[in-house]
Amino acid sequence: MSTGIVYLMYHEIQSPGRELIDDAPGYARYVVTIANFRAQLARLRAGNFLGLNVTDALAPDQETPVSRVVTTFDDGCETDLTVAAPLLREHNYNATFYVTTGHIGRRGYLTKSQLLELAALGFEIGCHSMSHRLLLDLPLDQLHIEIVVAKEQLEQLIGKRVAHFSCPGGRWNRRVAQVARDAGYESVATSRVSANHRTTDRFRLSRVAVMRDTSLSEFERYCRGEKLLKRQAQEAMLSVAKKALGNWGYQKFRSTMLGARGTPQG
Ligand SMILES: [Zn+2]
């Protein structure tokens, strides 16, 4: 069985002297430093990998035995253009940049002219919703704005068709996939950890997040499609831990509140 293609998922890239959009730990753990990003691209080059965008990866003639990865970026951060694009071009790699339409022009995000520049360089622009709200529980009219109206706005801005969507927070369900399909998208990317195969549902593509603490050897194994099951298990454990921590936080809050009210219990 083929090992498929791994789609890498990046976010903001940290470069010296530049403030991050958000310094909360939950955000910063997804921010890769420029030094690590550079080293990762060099490692791909050394391994004779090709770096593709989503359209190229989904094209039917991808039967060559060459190793390939897909490089994707979520959120539409300014560093897509100022940091990632020049380094990708050095290696002749393409990428798909999924942009949150409503964030264009905000501090730390791409401006309209930067977005146009990114598209003019030949990189692919995808859509990452209008407002970055999680989509799962939205009523249909809101879902339409996040998926369909955002696509139309982006297409008007860049003057090109936008064919690919990635889910905010990676959160996916069948309804999201259906709305995207009806809107004329050709794929939907999630953050489910796996490689994508020829038989994979294009409206539920998997991606592997490259994190701040991803080591170079881990990175290389991910790109080769190795250790993904272990990573899947880690992600699952993390989500359980988050829930547990949330519950603990709630309990602590609750007992503090009760204590403050001088509850006679105990
Ligand atoms: Zn995002």
Short mmCIF file of C-alpha atoms in Angstrom, two decimals, residues 41 50-56 69-73 85 88-89 91-97 118-119 121-125:
data_model
loop_
_atom_site.label_atom_id
_atom_site.label_comp_id
_atom_site.label_asym_id
_atom_site.label_seq_id
_atom_site.Cartn_x
_atom_site.Cartn_y
_atom_site.Cartn_z
CA LEU A 41 12.94 22.89 4.58
CA LEU A 50 8.99 17.95 -3.50
CA GLY A 51 6.88 20.59 -1.74
CA LEU A 52 3.45 20.92 -3.31
CA ASN A 53 0.30 22.94 -2.90
CA VAL A 54 -3.06 21.23 -2.41
CA THR A 55 -4.17 21.48 -6.06
CA ASP A 56 -0.98 19.81 -7.28
CA VAL A 69 4.78 16.71 1.05
CA VAL A 70 2.13 19.40 0.93
CA THR A 71 2.93 22.59 2.80
CA THR A 72 -0.10 24.44 4.18
CA PHE A 73 -0.40 27.51 6.39
CA ALA A 85 7.28 32.61 1.04
CA LEU A 88 9.82 28.24 0.20
CA ARG A 89 10.93 29.89 -3.04
CA HIS A 91 13.70 25.53 -2.43
CA ASN A 92 11.27 25.92 -5.29
CA TYR A 93 8.45 24.68 -3.05
CA ASN A 94 4.84 25.71 -3.45
CA ALA A 95 2.28 25.91 -0.63
CA THR A 96 -1.37 26.59 0.07
CA PHE A 97 -2.03 29.53 2.38
CA LEU A 118 1.59 36.20 -2.11
CA ALA A 119 -0.84 35.12 -4.84
CA LEU A 121 4.30 34.85 -6.43
CA GLY A 122 2.43 31.76 -7.56
CA PHE A 123 1.41 30.42 -4.17
CA GLU A 124 -2.06 29.02 -3.75
CA ILE A 125 -4.61 30.91 -1.64
#
